[in-house]
Amino acid sequence: MSPDSVFDLVVRSRRTLLPEGERPAAVAVRGGRVAAVGDHDDPPPAGTWVDLGDIALLPGLVDTHVHVNEPGRTEWEGFATATRAAAAGGVTTIVDMPLNSLPPVTTAAALAVKKEAAAGRCFTDVGFWGGAVPGNTRELRALHDGGVFGFKCFTADSGVPEFPPLSYAEMEEAFAEIASLRGLVIVHAEDPGALSAPADGGYDAFLAARPPSAEHKAVEQVIRLAETTGARAHILHLSAADCVEPLARAQARGVRITAETCPHYLTLSAAEIRPGATHYKCCPPIRDAANRDGLWQGLAAGVVGCVVTDHSPCPPELKRGGFDEAWGGISSLQLGLPAVWTEARRRGHDLADVARWMSAAPAALAGVPGKGAIAVGNDADLVAFAADETFAVDPAALRTRHHVTPYAGRELTGVVRATWLRGEVVGDTPRGRLLER
């Protein structure tokens, strides 16, 4: 990096997370993009300098599994609050799910409504998934042309009536159409025949009603469909470690299938869920500690490639009642990075692993351009992360619309000190862009 060069910003850290790993480096920004990556001790060129010392510099995280819920259920969340929380947690790009908004994004017209709702309200960059539901196969091409990053479907009840699940026969039709588009299909995989109604409102009954076999059976069907249609498929929010082995076998024989898991499956366990603690409820459910260990093994082996939040908030009143009645979803956009890092470091993983799981891999999965790595030409989406600093989670400090969280009071390691979106610190002005595939 020449001292005669002029940049808008240079950020220096002894712990810079680059595609090749962690090293001391200086990252120069011009016009919102990474213009150069130089040695840490290069003479300072003209422009604004930030010296982070030993605070780590990470690429902005990419969270490809977020339910913003606007329009239609904006009282549950909304683009302004969701993206503020995302930026506070080091996330610079989200891809929004096609439900629980009204209308759901199952037509090109609904996608236009969604974009209009998001425009001018986002503090991070935002992309969109489309939806595959019964009867909308002919709409998928128009959604694809509209720039969605792929198509979500359910094999079981989604929880909202306007986004019904596909039968396996209907999935085959959708997979074939998506394959013809060279698109990506992302699947909530739980077999409806293996699910049952909870016997009571307790967590043990809820867990028994959504056994690992439900995920296993649905994952096997998704593998079959990906193999026979040639579609690229992705398993969402994997909670059952039993599924790692069939996924590994399918990947080894060339099936185009990947999988993600979520912070709550990697950091929480069924044993800590007290009676009535419905803020832990999600679908599929949080399972036992041995299962959690199996998910970490799947991550370490590369079978499970991404860690994303499945941020699915709701008003507090929808979390009341028993586990059979409460809304199933965990709000964690702001806390995903420290939650995963706390457990990852305890298990011997480093920040390079976390950056791969939470930035590079989700960006590659969805094909989000210019994201996922601190590399010349990419957007200058950067995160200053105090990786050795601890804090206790205070729900009142969360930027989401509602402050219901299973992490309340938990001590986590890693504090986001600053987030840059295209070289500018995320502040009080929404500068996020709407992204297309």
PDB file of N, CA and C in Angstrom, residues 74-127:
ATOM      1  N   THR A  74     -45.883  -6.333  10.622  1.00  0.00           N
ATOM      2  CA  THR A  74     -44.801  -5.438  11.035  1.00  0.00           C
ATOM      3  C   THR A  74     -44.762  -5.274  12.545  1.00  0.00           C
ATOM      4  N   GLU A  75     -45.893  -5.508  13.220  1.00  0.00           N
ATOM      5  CA  GLU A  75     -45.876  -5.431  14.683  1.00  0.00           C
ATOM      6  C   GLU A  75     -45.053  -6.564  15.300  1.00  0.00           C
ATOM      7  N   TRP A  76     -44.715  -7.571  14.483  1.00  0.00           N
ATOM      8  CA  TRP A  76     -43.834  -8.642  14.947  1.00  0.00           C
ATOM      9  C   TRP A  76     -42.362  -8.226  14.861  1.00  0.00           C
ATOM     10  N   GLU A  77     -42.020  -7.453  13.812  1.00  0.00           N
ATOM     11  CA  GLU A  77     -40.640  -6.988  13.624  1.00  0.00           C
ATOM     12  C   GLU A  77     -40.627  -5.788  12.694  1.00  0.00           C
ATOM     13  N   GLY A  78     -40.133  -5.912  11.488  1.00  0.00           N
ATOM     14  CA  GLY A  78     -40.051  -4.805  10.545  1.00  0.00           C
ATOM     15  C   GLY A  78     -38.633  -4.571  10.071  1.00  0.00           C
ATOM     16  N   PHE A  79     -38.481  -3.981   8.889  1.00  0.00           N
ATOM     17  CA  PHE A  79     -37.150  -3.804   8.304  1.00  0.00           C
ATOM     18  C   PHE A  79     -36.269  -2.874   9.128  1.00  0.00           C
ATOM     19  N   ALA A  80     -36.817  -1.798   9.648  1.00  0.00           N
ATOM     20  CA  ALA A  80     -35.986  -0.860  10.411  1.00  0.00           C
ATOM     21  C   ALA A  80     -35.421  -1.517  11.655  1.00  0.00           C
ATOM     22  N   THR A  81     -36.271  -2.184  12.443  1.00  0.00           N
ATOM     23  CA  THR A  81     -35.790  -2.776  13.692  1.00  0.00           C
ATOM     24  C   THR A  81     -34.916  -4.002  13.436  1.00  0.00           C
ATOM     25  N   ALA A  82     -35.292  -4.831  12.478  1.00  0.00           N
ATOM     26  CA  ALA A  82     -34.497  -6.031  12.200  1.00  0.00           C
ATOM     27  C   ALA A  82     -33.100  -5.673  11.725  1.00  0.00           C
ATOM     28  N   THR A  83     -33.001  -4.710  10.816  1.00  0.00           N
ATOM     29  CA  THR A  83     -31.680  -4.403  10.268  1.00  0.00           C
ATOM     30  C   THR A  83     -30.831  -3.595  11.258  1.00  0.00           C
ATOM     31  N   ARG A  84     -31.465  -2.806  12.136  1.00  0.00           N
ATOM     32  CA  ARG A  84     -30.699  -2.170  13.213  1.00  0.00           C
ATOM     33  C   ARG A  84     -30.078  -3.237  14.120  1.00  0.00           C
ATOM     34  N   ALA A  85     -30.876  -4.223  14.487  1.00  0.00           N
ATOM     35  CA  ALA A  85     -30.374  -5.304  15.332  1.00  0.00           C
ATOM     36  C   ALA A  85     -29.278  -6.082  14.623  1.00  0.00           C
ATOM     37  N   ALA A  86     -29.485  -6.335  13.334  1.00  0.00           N
ATOM     38  CA  ALA A  86     -28.480  -7.065  12.564  1.00  0.00           C
ATOM     39  C   ALA A  86     -27.144  -6.337  12.597  1.00  0.00           C
ATOM     40  N   ALA A  87     -27.156  -5.038  12.301  1.00  0.00           N
ATOM     41  CA  ALA A  87     -25.911  -4.269  12.286  1.00  0.00           C
ATOM     42  C   ALA A  87     -25.255  -4.249  13.660  1.00  0.00           C
ATOM     43  N   ALA A  88     -26.061  -4.160  14.721  1.00  0.00           N
ATOM     44  CA  ALA A  88     -25.507  -4.179  16.074  1.00  0.00           C
ATOM     45  C   ALA A  88     -24.851  -5.513  16.395  1.00  0.00           C
ATOM     46  N   GLY A  89     -25.237  -6.561  15.682  1.00  0.00           N
ATOM     47  CA  GLY A  89     -24.639  -7.880  15.872  1.00  0.00           C
ATOM     48  C   GLY A  89     -23.593  -8.236  14.843  1.00  0.00           C
ATOM     49  N   GLY A  90     -23.155  -7.269  14.022  1.00  0.00           N
ATOM     50  CA  GLY A  90     -22.114  -7.540  13.043  1.00  0.00           C
ATOM     51  C   GLY A  90     -22.611  -8.092  11.724  1.00  0.00           C
ATOM     52  N   VAL A  91     -23.920  -8.112  11.525  1.00  0.00           N
ATOM     53  CA  VAL A  91     -24.508  -8.601  10.268  1.00  0.00           C
ATOM     54  C   VAL A  91     -24.715  -7.416   9.341  1.00  0.00           C
ATOM     55  N   THR A  92     -24.174  -7.501   8.138  1.00  0.00           N
ATOM     56  CA  THR A  92     -24.300  -6.404   7.170  1.00  0.00           C
ATOM     57  C   THR A  92     -25.203  -6.743   5.991  1.00  0.00           C
ATOM     58  N   THR A  93     -25.571  -8.011   5.849  1.00  0.00           N
ATOM     59  CA  THR A  93     -26.481  -8.435   4.785  1.00  0.00           C
ATOM     60  C   THR A  93     -27.428  -9.477   5.334  1.00  0.00           C
ATOM     61  N   ILE A  94     -28.720  -9.295   5.085  1.00  0.00           N
ATOM     62  CA  ILE A  94     -29.697 -10.329   5.397  1.00  0.00           C
ATOM     63  C   ILE A  94     -30.434 -10.709   4.125  1.00  0.00           C
ATOM     64  N   VAL A  95     -30.931 -11.945   4.097  1.00  0.00           N
ATOM     65  CA  VAL A  95     -31.855 -12.364   3.041  1.00  0.00           C
ATOM     66  C   VAL A  95     -33.144 -12.765   3.739  1.00  0.00           C
ATOM     67  N   ASP A  96     -34.214 -12.066   3.380  1.00  0.00           N
ATOM     68  CA  ASP A  96     -35.488 -12.150   4.079  1.00  0.00           C
ATOM     69  C   ASP A  96     -36.338 -13.298   3.552  1.00  0.00           C
ATOM     70  N   MET A  97     -36.949 -14.038   4.480  1.00  0.00           N
ATOM     71  CA  MET A  97     -37.793 -15.172   4.115  1.00  0.00           C
ATOM     72  C   MET A  97     -39.130 -14.717   3.520  1.00  0.00           C
ATOM     73  N   PRO A  98     -39.743 -15.548   2.671  1.00  0.00           N
ATOM     74  CA  PRO A  98     -40.958 -15.135   1.961  1.00  0.00           C
ATOM     75  C   PRO A  98     -42.235 -15.186   2.809  1.00  0.00           C
ATOM     76  N   LEU A  99     -42.189 -15.712   3.992  1.00  0.00           N
ATOM     77  CA  LEU A  99     -43.244 -15.659   4.977  1.00  0.00           C
ATOM     78  C   LEU A  99     -42.617 -15.042   6.219  1.00  0.00           C
ATOM     79  N   ASN A 100     -43.260 -14.515   7.077  1.00  0.00           N
ATOM     80  CA  ASN A 100     -44.586 -14.389   7.582  1.00  0.00           C
ATOM     81  C   ASN A 100     -45.181 -13.034   7.235  1.00  0.00           C
ATOM     82  N   SER A 101     -44.722 -12.429   6.182  1.00  0.00           N
ATOM     83  CA  SER A 101     -45.294 -11.172   5.716  1.00  0.00           C
ATOM     84  C   SER A 101     -46.611 -11.439   4.993  1.00  0.00           C
ATOM     85  N   LEU A 102     -47.374 -10.391   4.833  1.00  0.00           N
ATOM     86  CA  LEU A 102     -48.622 -10.450   4.075  1.00  0.00           C
ATOM     87  C   LEU A 102     -48.594  -9.364   3.008  1.00  0.00           C
ATOM     88  N   PRO A 103     -48.625  -9.717   1.726  1.00  0.00           N
ATOM     89  CA  PRO A 103     -48.732 -11.079   1.209  1.00  0.00           C
ATOM     90  C   PRO A 103     -47.388 -11.814   1.283  1.00  0.00           C
ATOM     91  N   PRO A 104     -47.426 -13.152   1.320  1.00  0.00           N
ATOM     92  CA  PRO A 104     -46.176 -13.896   1.229  1.00  0.00           C
ATOM     93  C   PRO A 104     -45.584 -13.740  -0.172  1.00  0.00           C
ATOM     94  N   VAL A 105     -44.278 -13.885  -0.269  1.00  0.00           N
ATOM     95  CA  VAL A 105     -43.603 -13.642  -1.555  1.00  0.00           C
ATOM     96  C   VAL A 105     -43.668 -14.909  -2.412  1.00  0.00           C
ATOM     97  N   THR A 106     -44.859 -15.150  -2.941  1.00  0.00           N
ATOM     98  CA  THR A 106     -45.086 -16.305  -3.815  1.00  0.00           C
ATOM     99  C   THR A 106     -45.457 -15.897  -5.231  1.00  0.00           C
ATOM    100  N   THR A 107     -45.487 -14.587  -5.485  1.00  0.00           N
ATOM    101  CA  THR A 107     -45.743 -14.063  -6.833  1.00  0.00           C
ATOM    102  C   THR A 107     -44.826 -12.860  -7.060  1.00  0.00           C
ATOM    103  N   ALA A 108     -44.641 -12.503  -8.318  1.00  0.00           N
ATOM    104  CA  ALA A 108     -43.838 -11.325  -8.636  1.00  0.00           C
ATOM    105  C   ALA A 108     -44.485 -10.060  -8.073  1.00  0.00           C
ATOM    106  N   ALA A 109     -45.814 -10.007  -8.073  1.00  0.00           N
ATOM    107  CA  ALA A 109     -46.500  -8.840  -7.511  1.00  0.00           C
ATOM    108  C   ALA A 109     -46.233  -8.710  -6.017  1.00  0.00           C
ATOM    109  N   ALA A 110     -46.219  -9.827  -5.302  1.00  0.00           N
ATOM    110  CA  ALA A 110     -45.943  -9.790  -3.865  1.00  0.00           C
ATOM    111  C   ALA A 110     -44.494  -9.381  -3.608  1.00  0.00           C
ATOM    112  N   LEU A 111     -43.577  -9.805  -4.472  1.00  0.00           N
ATOM    113  CA  LEU A 111     -42.181  -9.380  -4.328  1.00  0.00           C
ATOM    114  C   LEU A 111     -42.078  -7.863  -4.459  1.00  0.00           C
ATOM    115  N   ALA A 112     -42.813  -7.282  -5.384  1.00  0.00           N
ATOM    116  CA  ALA A 112     -42.795  -5.825  -5.544  1.00  0.00           C
ATOM    117  C   ALA A 112     -43.320  -5.131  -4.294  1.00  0.00           C
ATOM    118  N   VAL A 113     -44.333  -5.688  -3.674  1.00  0.00           N
ATOM    119  CA  VAL A 113     -44.873  -5.128  -2.426  1.00  0.00           C
ATOM    120  C   VAL A 113     -43.827  -5.193  -1.326  1.00  0.00           C
ATOM    121  N   LYS A 114     -43.135  -6.310  -1.238  1.00  0.00           N
ATOM    122  CA  LYS A 114     -42.084  -6.486  -0.228  1.00  0.00           C
ATOM    123  C   LYS A 114     -40.964  -5.465  -0.430  1.00  0.00           C
ATOM    124  N   LYS A 115     -40.519  -5.290  -1.662  1.00  0.00           N
ATOM    125  CA  LYS A 115     -39.451  -4.327  -1.930  1.00  0.00           C
ATOM    126  C   LYS A 115     -39.878  -2.909  -1.582  1.00  0.00           C
ATOM    127  N   GLU A 116     -41.130  -2.582  -1.886  1.00  0.00           N
ATOM    128  CA  GLU A 116     -41.624  -1.251  -1.562  1.00  0.00           C
ATOM    129  C   GLU A 116     -41.635  -1.031  -0.054  1.00  0.00           C
ATOM    130  N   ALA A 117     -41.989  -2.068   0.703  1.00  0.00           N
ATOM    131  CA  ALA A 117     -42.011  -1.958   2.162  1.00  0.00           C
ATOM    132  C   ALA A 117     -40.608  -1.768   2.732  1.00  0.00           C
ATOM    133  N   ALA A 118     -39.601  -2.373   2.078  1.00  0.00           N
ATOM    134  CA  ALA A 118     -38.226  -2.308   2.584  1.00  0.00           C
ATOM    135  C   ALA A 118     -37.493  -1.042   2.176  1.00  0.00           C
ATOM    136  N   ALA A 119     -37.864  -0.453   1.067  1.00  0.00           N
ATOM    137  CA  ALA A 119     -37.101   0.669   0.501  1.00  0.00           C
ATOM    138  C   ALA A 119     -36.988   1.824   1.492  1.00  0.00           C
ATOM    139  N   GLY A 120     -35.743   2.248   1.728  1.00  0.00           N
ATOM    140  CA  GLY A 120     -35.478   3.396   2.577  1.00  0.00           C
ATOM    141  C   GLY A 120     -35.531   3.130   4.063  1.00  0.00           C
ATOM    142  N   ARG A 121     -35.753   1.868   4.468  1.00  0.00           N
ATOM    143  CA  ARG A 121     -35.896   1.546   5.886  1.00  0.00           C
ATOM    144  C   ARG A 121     -34.780   0.668   6.434  1.00  0.00           C
ATOM    145  N   CYS A 122     -33.819   0.292   5.587  1.00  0.00           N
ATOM    146  CA  CYS A 122     -32.865  -0.764   5.958  1.00  0.00           C
ATOM    147  C   CYS A 122     -31.498  -0.194   6.340  1.00  0.00           C
ATOM    148  N   PHE A 123     -30.965  -0.674   7.454  1.00  0.00           N
ATOM    149  CA  PHE A 123     -29.644  -0.276   7.934  1.00  0.00           C
ATOM    150  C   PHE A 123     -28.558  -1.254   7.482  1.00  0.00           C
ATOM    151  N   THR A 124     -28.958  -2.357   6.877  1.00  0.00           N
ATOM    152  CA  THR A 124     -28.042  -3.294   6.232  1.00  0.00           C
ATOM    153  C   THR A 124     -28.549  -3.520   4.821  1.00  0.00           C
ATOM    154  N   ASP A 125     -27.770  -4.212   4.008  1.00  0.00           N
ATOM    155  CA  ASP A 125     -28.260  -4.632   2.706  1.00  0.00           C
ATOM    156  C   ASP A 125     -29.231  -5.799   2.887  1.00  0.00           C
ATOM    157  N   VAL A 126     -30.214  -5.890   2.004  1.00  0.00           N
ATOM    158  CA  VAL A 126     -31.291  -6.869   2.143  1.00  0.00           C
ATOM    159  C   VAL A 126     -31.592  -7.504   0.792  1.00  0.00           C
ATOM    160  N   GLY A 127     -31.622  -8.821   0.775  1.00  0.00           N
ATOM    161  CA  GLY A 127     -32.112  -9.566  -0.381  1.00  0.00           C
ATOM    162  C   GLY A 127     -33.344 -10.359   0.015  1.00  0.00           C
TER     163      GLY A 127
END
